Amino acid sequence: MEILALFLRTVLVYFIVLLTLRIMGKREIGKLSLFDLVISIMIAEIAVFVLEDLNKPLLEGVVPMVTLVIVQLGIAYISLKNEKVRRLVEGRPAFLIQNGKLNREVMKKHRYNLDDLLLQLRQNKIVDVADVEFAILEPSGKLTVVEKEEAAGKPAAAQATIRYEGLPLPLIMDGKVQDDSLTKLGKTRFWLKSQLQAKGIHDFKDVFFCTVDHRGKWFIDKKR
């Protein structure tokens, strides 16, 4: 009898949770705001508590779920009418790259490092930071990327001085030279320093991020 009761309770809780999430809206999981995500996790936790203890009345789980849905719908309605509340609950988009320049203050504020940025750029089919005009971190955590106009056609800048063919190599990250990348290029720190000096940079520590691709295209973001 306990197994049958557990089975029936599980099926009932499943449909209750499904109904509550449907009432909350049809946004994809990856597009949930932080507030929506918290509500969803709390509903899931309540459902687990109800299933763990068969002696607990089902109503003790249903009431908190309904309460959370009412709270979510209420705040969603207020957010629809009031921009300040909407920004408070959902947050604002953050420009990680603006006008082709890395915004380190914004990255630091969101605890977003260079590896995170390069990963999400690759997920957006962007392999070179130099091709990005804007990179916007949305409140959902998704990165929206706008390429530079000249990057859309990917013109071939034939330069045989760089032998490595593949993804753009990070030569300097946060002021530190990436010796592994230099090894792949068959180059030395002396070569890198001479290249930077030709561009008016005299110290590696003055550079926050520097890459070069197989076409010889450089991207340099200096520390301010």
PDB file of C-alpha atoms in Angstrom:
ATOM      1  CA  MET A   1       0.000   0.000   0.000  1.00  0.00           C
ATOM      2  CA  GLU A   2       2.873   2.369   0.774  1.00  0.00           C
ATOM      3  CA  ILE A   3       4.373   1.774  -2.665  1.00  0.00           C
ATOM      4  CA  LEU A   4       1.021   2.451  -4.321  1.00  0.00           C
ATOM      5  CA  ALA A   5       0.571   5.608  -2.235  1.00  0.00           C
ATOM      6  CA  LEU A   6       4.077   6.758  -3.205  1.00  0.00           C
ATOM      7  CA  PHE A   7       3.345   6.060  -6.865  1.00  0.00           C
ATOM      8  CA  LEU A   8       0.092   8.006  -6.851  1.00  0.00           C
ATOM      9  CA  ARG A   9       1.612  10.870  -4.853  1.00  0.00           C
ATOM     10  CA  THR A  10       4.564  11.082  -7.272  1.00  0.00           C
ATOM     11  CA  VAL A  11       2.256  11.246 -10.285  1.00  0.00           C
ATOM     12  CA  LEU A  12       0.105  13.898  -8.594  1.00  0.00           C
ATOM     13  CA  VAL A  13       3.105  16.008  -7.549  1.00  0.00           C
ATOM     14  CA  TYR A  14       4.503  15.730 -11.075  1.00  0.00           C
ATOM     15  CA  PHE A  15       1.353  17.203 -12.593  1.00  0.00           C
ATOM     16  CA  ILE A  16       1.190  19.900  -9.901  1.00  0.00           C
ATOM     17  CA  VAL A  17       4.788  20.982 -10.573  1.00  0.00           C
ATOM     18  CA  LEU A  18       4.193  20.834 -14.322  1.00  0.00           C
ATOM     19  CA  LEU A  19       1.097  22.992 -13.949  1.00  0.00           C
ATOM     20  CA  THR A  20       2.842  25.556 -11.746  1.00  0.00           C
ATOM     21  CA  LEU A  21       5.753  25.892 -14.184  1.00  0.00           C
ATOM     22  CA  ARG A  22       3.329  26.249 -17.085  1.00  0.00           C
ATOM     23  CA  ILE A  23       1.505  29.001 -15.235  1.00  0.00           C
ATOM     24  CA  MET A  24       4.820  30.795 -14.620  1.00  0.00           C
ATOM     25  CA  GLY A  25       5.439  31.076 -18.361  1.00  0.00           C
ATOM     26  CA  LYS A  26       7.035  29.412 -21.359  1.00  0.00           C
ATOM     27  CA  ARG A  27      10.532  30.867 -21.263  1.00  0.00           C
ATOM     28  CA  GLU A  28      13.306  28.383 -21.946  1.00  0.00           C
ATOM     29  CA  ILE A  29      15.406  27.241 -18.988  1.00  0.00           C
ATOM     30  CA  GLY A  30      18.479  28.982 -20.411  1.00  0.00           C
ATOM     31  CA  LYS A  31      16.552  32.260 -20.577  1.00  0.00           C
ATOM     32  CA  LEU A  32      15.220  32.221 -17.025  1.00  0.00           C
ATOM     33  CA  SER A  33      16.032  35.260 -14.940  1.00  0.00           C
ATOM     34  CA  LEU A  34      17.697  34.757 -11.563  1.00  0.00           C
ATOM     35  CA  PHE A  35      14.331  35.292  -9.859  1.00  0.00           C
ATOM     36  CA  ASP A  36      12.616  32.676 -12.043  1.00  0.00           C
ATOM     37  CA  LEU A  37      15.432  30.223 -11.387  1.00  0.00           C
ATOM     38  CA  VAL A  38      15.158  30.647  -7.600  1.00  0.00           C
ATOM     39  CA  ILE A  39      11.397  30.066  -7.737  1.00  0.00           C
ATOM     40  CA  SER A  40      11.859  26.953  -9.886  1.00  0.00           C
ATOM     41  CA  ILE A  41      14.466  25.494  -7.499  1.00  0.00           C
ATOM     42  CA  MET A  42      12.262  26.164  -4.470  1.00  0.00           C
ATOM     43  CA  ILE A  43       9.281  24.439  -6.128  1.00  0.00           C
ATOM     44  CA  ALA A  44      11.471  21.426  -6.941  1.00  0.00           C
ATOM     45  CA  GLU A  45      12.729  21.256  -3.339  1.00  0.00           C
ATOM     46  CA  ILE A  46       9.190  21.418  -1.957  1.00  0.00           C
ATOM     47  CA  ALA A  47       8.148  18.597  -4.289  1.00  0.00           C
ATOM     48  CA  VAL A  48      11.007  16.443  -2.951  1.00  0.00           C
ATOM     49  CA  PHE A  49      10.022  17.092   0.678  1.00  0.00           C
ATOM     50  CA  VAL A  50       6.455  16.014  -0.049  1.00  0.00           C
ATOM     51  CA  LEU A  51       7.608  12.774  -1.668  1.00  0.00           C
ATOM     52  CA  GLU A  52      10.128  11.909   1.059  1.00  0.00           C
ATOM     53  CA  ASP A  53       7.557  11.768   3.846  1.00  0.00           C
ATOM     54  CA  LEU A  54       4.336   9.951   3.031  1.00  0.00           C
ATOM     55  CA  ASN A  55       2.914  10.938   6.421  1.00  0.00           C
ATOM     56  CA  LYS A  56       3.108  14.606   5.516  1.00  0.00           C
ATOM     57  CA  PRO A  57      -0.195  15.913   4.132  1.00  0.00           C
ATOM     58  CA  LEU A  58      -0.001  16.678   0.435  1.00  0.00           C
ATOM     59  CA  LEU A  59      -1.598  20.050   1.128  1.00  0.00           C
ATOM     60  CA  GLU A  60       1.533  21.124   3.027  1.00  0.00           C
ATOM     61  CA  GLY A  61       3.424  20.920  -0.255  1.00  0.00           C
ATOM     62  CA  VAL A  62       0.734  22.303  -2.541  1.00  0.00           C
ATOM     63  CA  VAL A  63       0.167  25.492  -0.508  1.00  0.00           C
ATOM     64  CA  PRO A  64       3.852  26.638  -0.627  1.00  0.00           C
ATOM     65  CA  MET A  65       3.970  25.877  -4.355  1.00  0.00           C
ATOM     66  CA  VAL A  66       0.847  27.919  -5.038  1.00  0.00           C
ATOM     67  CA  THR A  67       2.220  30.706  -2.844  1.00  0.00           C
ATOM     68  CA  LEU A  68       5.457  30.813  -4.851  1.00  0.00           C
ATOM     69  CA  VAL A  69       3.554  30.913  -8.126  1.00  0.00           C
ATOM     70  CA  ILE A  70       1.399  33.788  -6.859  1.00  0.00           C
ATOM     71  CA  VAL A  71       4.531  35.663  -5.738  1.00  0.00           C
ATOM     72  CA  GLN A  72       6.199  35.051  -9.106  1.00  0.00           C
ATOM     73  CA  LEU A  73       3.158  36.173 -11.098  1.00  0.00           C
ATOM     74  CA  GLY A  74       2.731  39.243  -8.880  1.00  0.00           C
ATOM     75  CA  ILE A  75       6.332  40.374  -9.258  1.00  0.00           C
ATOM     76  CA  ALA A  76       6.253  39.599 -12.995  1.00  0.00           C
ATOM     77  CA  TYR A  77       3.166  41.808 -13.371  1.00  0.00           C
ATOM     78  CA  ILE A  78       4.728  44.650 -11.365  1.00  0.00           C
ATOM     79  CA  SER A  79       7.936  44.315 -13.387  1.00  0.00           C
ATOM     80  CA  LEU A  80       5.919  44.619 -16.571  1.00  0.00           C
ATOM     81  CA  LYS A  81       4.560  47.974 -15.410  1.00  0.00           C
ATOM     82  CA  ASN A  82       7.601  49.320 -13.548  1.00  0.00           C
ATOM     83  CA  GLU A  83      11.062  49.434 -15.152  1.00  0.00           C
ATOM     84  CA  LYS A  84      12.865  50.010 -11.820  1.00  0.00           C
ATOM     85  CA  VAL A  85      11.382  46.858 -10.341  1.00  0.00           C
ATOM     86  CA  ARG A  86      12.190  44.962 -13.539  1.00  0.00           C
ATOM     87  CA  ARG A  87      15.841  46.041 -13.401  1.00  0.00           C
ATOM     88  CA  LEU A  88      16.014  45.195  -9.696  1.00  0.00           C
ATOM     89  CA  VAL A  89      14.615  41.690 -10.187  1.00  0.00           C
ATOM     90  CA  GLU A  90      16.110  40.735 -13.557  1.00  0.00           C
ATOM     91  CA  GLY A  91      19.256  42.885 -13.647  1.00  0.00           C
ATOM     92  CA  ARG A  92      20.784  44.796 -16.546  1.00  0.00           C
ATOM     93  CA  PRO A  93      22.784  43.659 -19.583  1.00  0.00           C
ATOM     94  CA  ALA A  94      26.535  44.163 -19.117  1.00  0.00           C
ATOM     95  CA  PHE A  95      28.921  45.154 -21.930  1.00  0.00           C
ATOM     96  CA  LEU A  96      32.009  42.945 -21.634  1.00  0.00           C
ATOM     97  CA  ILE A  97      33.308  44.258 -24.955  1.00  0.00           C
ATOM     98  CA  GLN A  98      32.275  47.723 -26.099  1.00  0.00           C
ATOM     99  CA  ASN A  99      33.428  49.353 -29.326  1.00  0.00           C
ATOM    100  CA  GLY A 100      35.991  46.589 -29.741  1.00  0.00           C
ATOM    101  CA  LYS A 101      37.546  47.144 -26.297  1.00  0.00           C
ATOM    102  CA  LEU A 102      37.463  44.816 -23.301  1.00  0.00           C
ATOM    103  CA  ASN A 103      35.639  46.330 -20.330  1.00  0.00           C
ATOM    104  CA  ARG A 104      37.664  44.973 -17.433  1.00  0.00           C
ATOM    105  CA  GLU A 105      35.703  46.773 -14.735  1.00  0.00           C
ATOM    106  CA  VAL A 106      32.488  45.086 -15.873  1.00  0.00           C
ATOM    107  CA  MET A 107      34.245  41.712 -16.124  1.00  0.00           C
ATOM    108  CA  LYS A 108      35.574  42.123 -12.595  1.00  0.00           C
ATOM    109  CA  LYS A 109      32.161  43.129 -11.274  1.00  0.00           C
ATOM    110  CA  HIS A 110      30.558  39.991 -12.707  1.00  0.00           C
ATOM    111  CA  ARG A 111      33.564  37.791 -11.761  1.00  0.00           C
ATOM    112  CA  TYR A 112      33.998  37.015 -15.451  1.00  0.00           C
ATOM    113  CA  ASN A 113      37.540  35.999 -16.448  1.00  0.00           C
ATOM    114  CA  LEU A 114      39.174  35.836 -19.873  1.00  0.00           C
ATOM    115  CA  ASP A 115      38.710  32.063 -20.134  1.00  0.00           C
ATOM    116  CA  ASP A 116      34.952  32.477 -19.587  1.00  0.00           C
ATOM    117  CA  LEU A 117      34.843  35.127 -22.312  1.00  0.00           C
ATOM    118  CA  LEU A 118      36.830  33.093 -24.845  1.00  0.00           C
ATOM    119  CA  LEU A 119      34.681  30.018 -24.140  1.00  0.00           C
ATOM    120  CA  GLN A 120      31.408  31.846 -24.768  1.00  0.00           C
ATOM    121  CA  LEU A 121      32.799  33.562 -27.854  1.00  0.00           C
ATOM    122  CA  ARG A 122      33.672  30.142 -29.296  1.00  0.00           C
ATOM    123  CA  GLN A 123      30.141  28.983 -28.480  1.00  0.00           C
ATOM    124  CA  ASN A 124      28.979  31.936 -30.604  1.00  0.00           C
ATOM    125  CA  LYS A 125      31.295  30.737 -33.421  1.00  0.00           C
ATOM    126  CA  ILE A 126      33.701  33.629 -32.848  1.00  0.00           C
ATOM    127  CA  VAL A 127      37.341  32.565 -32.673  1.00  0.00           C
ATOM    128  CA  ASP A 128      39.017  35.970 -32.594  1.00  0.00           C
ATOM    129  CA  VAL A 129      38.323  38.687 -30.025  1.00  0.00           C
ATOM    130  CA  ALA A 130      39.534  41.227 -32.591  1.00  0.00           C
ATOM    131  CA  ASP A 131      36.421  40.472 -34.687  1.00  0.00           C
ATOM    132  CA  VAL A 132      34.022  41.535 -31.902  1.00  0.00           C
ATOM    133  CA  GLU A 133      32.488  44.994 -31.724  1.00  0.00           C
ATOM    134  CA  PHE A 134      30.157  44.298 -28.787  1.00  0.00           C
ATOM    135  CA  ALA A 135      29.812  41.364 -26.371  1.00  0.00           C
ATOM    136  CA  ILE A 136      26.836  41.742 -24.058  1.00  0.00           C
ATOM    137  CA  LEU A 137      26.281  39.543 -21.010  1.00  0.00           C
ATOM    138  CA  GLU A 138      22.496  39.228 -20.736  1.00  0.00           C
ATOM    139  CA  PRO A 139      20.694  38.889 -17.365  1.00  0.00           C
ATOM    140  CA  SER A 140      20.084  35.215 -18.235  1.00  0.00           C
ATOM    141  CA  GLY A 141      23.852  34.621 -18.442  1.00  0.00           C
ATOM    142  CA  LYS A 142      23.839  34.261 -22.234  1.00  0.00           C
ATOM    143  CA  LEU A 143      26.473  36.191 -24.200  1.00  0.00           C
ATOM    144  CA  THR A 144      25.204  38.196 -27.175  1.00  0.00           C
ATOM    145  CA  VAL A 145      27.939  38.982 -29.691  1.00  0.00           C
ATOM    146  CA  VAL A 146      27.963  41.629 -32.442  1.00  0.00           C
ATOM    147  CA  GLU A 147      30.790  41.263 -34.944  1.00  0.00           C
ATOM    148  CA  LYS A 148      32.651  44.106 -36.564  1.00  0.00           C
ATOM    149  CA  GLU A 149      31.473  44.829 -40.093  1.00  0.00           C
ATOM    150  CA  GLU A 150      34.834  44.021 -41.664  1.00  0.00           C
ATOM    151  CA  ALA A 151      34.864  40.655 -39.867  1.00  0.00           C
ATOM    152  CA  ALA A 152      31.616  39.491 -41.457  1.00  0.00           C
ATOM    153  CA  GLY A 153      33.293  38.643 -44.756  1.00  0.00           C
ATOM    154  CA  LYS A 154      36.484  37.382 -43.095  1.00  0.00           C
ATOM    155  CA  PRO A 155      38.870  38.835 -45.729  1.00  0.00           C
ATOM    156  CA  ALA A 156      42.091  36.921 -46.017  1.00  0.00           C
ATOM    157  CA  ALA A 157      44.989  39.049 -44.848  1.00  0.00           C
ATOM    158  CA  ALA A 158      47.741  36.928 -46.365  1.00  0.00           C
ATOM    159  CA  GLN A 159      50.749  37.151 -44.098  1.00  0.00           C
ATOM    160  CA  ALA A 160      53.193  34.272 -44.005  1.00  0.00           C
ATOM    161  CA  THR A 161      55.067  35.586 -40.977  1.00  0.00           C
ATOM    162  CA  ILE A 162      52.855  33.597 -38.592  1.00  0.00           C
ATOM    163  CA  ARG A 163      53.111  29.839 -39.262  1.00  0.00           C
ATOM    164  CA  TYR A 164      50.609  28.547 -36.703  1.00  0.00           C
ATOM    165  CA  GLU A 165      47.189  27.885 -38.245  1.00  0.00           C
ATOM    166  CA  GLY A 166      44.252  27.490 -35.918  1.00  0.00           C
ATOM    167  CA  LEU A 167      42.486  29.508 -33.243  1.00  0.00           C
ATOM    168  CA  PRO A 168      43.970  32.900 -32.314  1.00  0.00           C
ATOM    169  CA  LEU A 169      46.639  32.361 -29.683  1.00  0.00           C
ATOM    170  CA  PRO A 170      46.604  34.330 -26.437  1.00  0.00           C
ATOM    171  CA  LEU A 171      50.135  35.735 -26.062  1.00  0.00           C
ATOM    172  CA  ILE A 172      49.461  37.816 -22.951  1.00  0.00           C
ATOM    173  CA  MET A 173      46.688  37.360 -20.400  1.00  0.00           C
ATOM    174  CA  ASP A 174      46.347  39.851 -17.552  1.00  0.00           C
ATOM    175  CA  GLY A 175      49.921  41.065 -18.024  1.00  0.00           C
ATOM    176  CA  LYS A 176      51.440  37.559 -18.073  1.00  0.00           C
ATOM    177  CA  VAL A 177      53.158  36.145 -21.156  1.00  0.00           C
ATOM    178  CA  GLN A 178      51.771  32.799 -22.338  1.00  0.00           C
ATOM    179  CA  ASP A 179      54.941  30.878 -23.162  1.00  0.00           C
ATOM    180  CA  ASP A 180      53.007  27.859 -24.494  1.00  0.00           C
ATOM    181  CA  SER A 181      51.513  30.041 -27.220  1.00  0.00           C
ATOM    182  CA  LEU A 182      54.920  31.410 -28.153  1.00  0.00           C
ATOM    183  CA  THR A 183      56.207  27.844 -28.436  1.00  0.00           C
ATOM    184  CA  LYS A 184      53.409  26.970 -30.861  1.00  0.00           C
ATOM    185  CA  LEU A 185      54.379  29.972 -32.965  1.00  0.00           C
ATOM    186  CA  GLY A 186      58.059  29.118 -32.755  1.00  0.00           C
ATOM    187  CA  LYS A 187      58.708  32.574 -31.323  1.00  0.00           C
ATOM    188  CA  THR A 188      60.412  33.985 -28.221  1.00  0.00           C
ATOM    189  CA  ARG A 189      59.664  36.657 -25.646  1.00  0.00           C
ATOM    190  CA  PHE A 190      62.211  38.855 -27.400  1.00  0.00           C
ATOM    191  CA  TRP A 191      60.175  38.625 -30.612  1.00  0.00           C
ATOM    192  CA  LEU A 192      56.977  39.432 -28.727  1.00  0.00           C
ATOM    193  CA  LYS A 193      58.572  42.413 -26.999  1.00  0.00           C
ATOM    194  CA  SER A 194      59.863  43.794 -30.297  1.00  0.00           C
ATOM    195  CA  GLN A 195      56.400  43.421 -31.845  1.00  0.00           C
ATOM    196  CA  LEU A 196      54.810  45.278 -28.929  1.00  0.00           C
ATOM    197  CA  GLN A 197      57.454  48.007 -28.977  1.00  0.00           C
ATOM    198  CA  ALA A 198      56.668  48.578 -32.642  1.00  0.00           C
ATOM    199  CA  LYS A 199      53.098  49.230 -31.506  1.00  0.00           C
ATOM    200  CA  GLY A 200      54.184  51.652 -28.778  1.00  0.00           C
ATOM    201  CA  ILE A 201      54.062  49.219 -25.841  1.00  0.00           C
ATOM    202  CA  HIS A 202      57.251  48.817 -23.819  1.00  0.00           C
ATOM    203  CA  ASP A 203      56.256  46.446 -21.005  1.00  0.00           C
ATOM    204  CA  PHE A 204      54.315  43.186 -20.977  1.00  0.00           C
ATOM    205  CA  LYS A 205      52.614  44.288 -17.747  1.00  0.00           C
ATOM    206  CA  ASP A 206      50.999  47.176 -19.635  1.00  0.00           C
ATOM    207  CA  VAL A 207      48.927  44.687 -21.647  1.00  0.00           C
ATOM    208  CA  PHE A 208      45.757  43.100 -20.270  1.00  0.00           C
ATOM    209  CA  PHE A 209      45.073  40.801 -23.228  1.00  0.00           C
ATOM    210  CA  CYS A 210      46.911  40.159 -26.483  1.00  0.00           C
ATOM    211  CA  THR A 211      46.244  37.631 -29.253  1.00  0.00           C
ATOM    212  CA  VAL A 212      47.460  36.949 -32.776  1.00  0.00           C
ATOM    213  CA  ASP A 213      45.984  34.658 -35.430  1.00  0.00           C
ATOM    214  CA  HIS A 214      47.589  32.758 -38.313  1.00  0.00           C
ATOM    215  CA  ARG A 215      46.937  35.710 -40.640  1.00  0.00           C
ATOM    216  CA  GLY A 216      49.086  37.953 -38.476  1.00  0.00           C
ATOM    217  CA  LYS A 217      46.089  39.872 -37.138  1.00  0.00           C
ATOM    218  CA  TRP A 218      46.712  41.286 -33.666  1.00  0.00           C
ATOM    219  CA  PHE A 219      44.321  42.174 -30.877  1.00  0.00           C
ATOM    220  CA  ILE A 220      45.816  44.192 -28.016  1.00  0.00           C
ATOM    221  CA  ASP A 221      43.936  45.541 -25.016  1.00  0.00           C
ATOM    222  CA  LYS A 222      46.135  47.711 -22.804  1.00  0.00           C
ATOM    223  CA  LYS A 223      45.748  48.257 -19.086  1.00  0.00           C
ATOM    224  CA  ARG A 224      44.636  51.740 -18.195  1.00  0.00           C
TER     225      ARG A 224
END
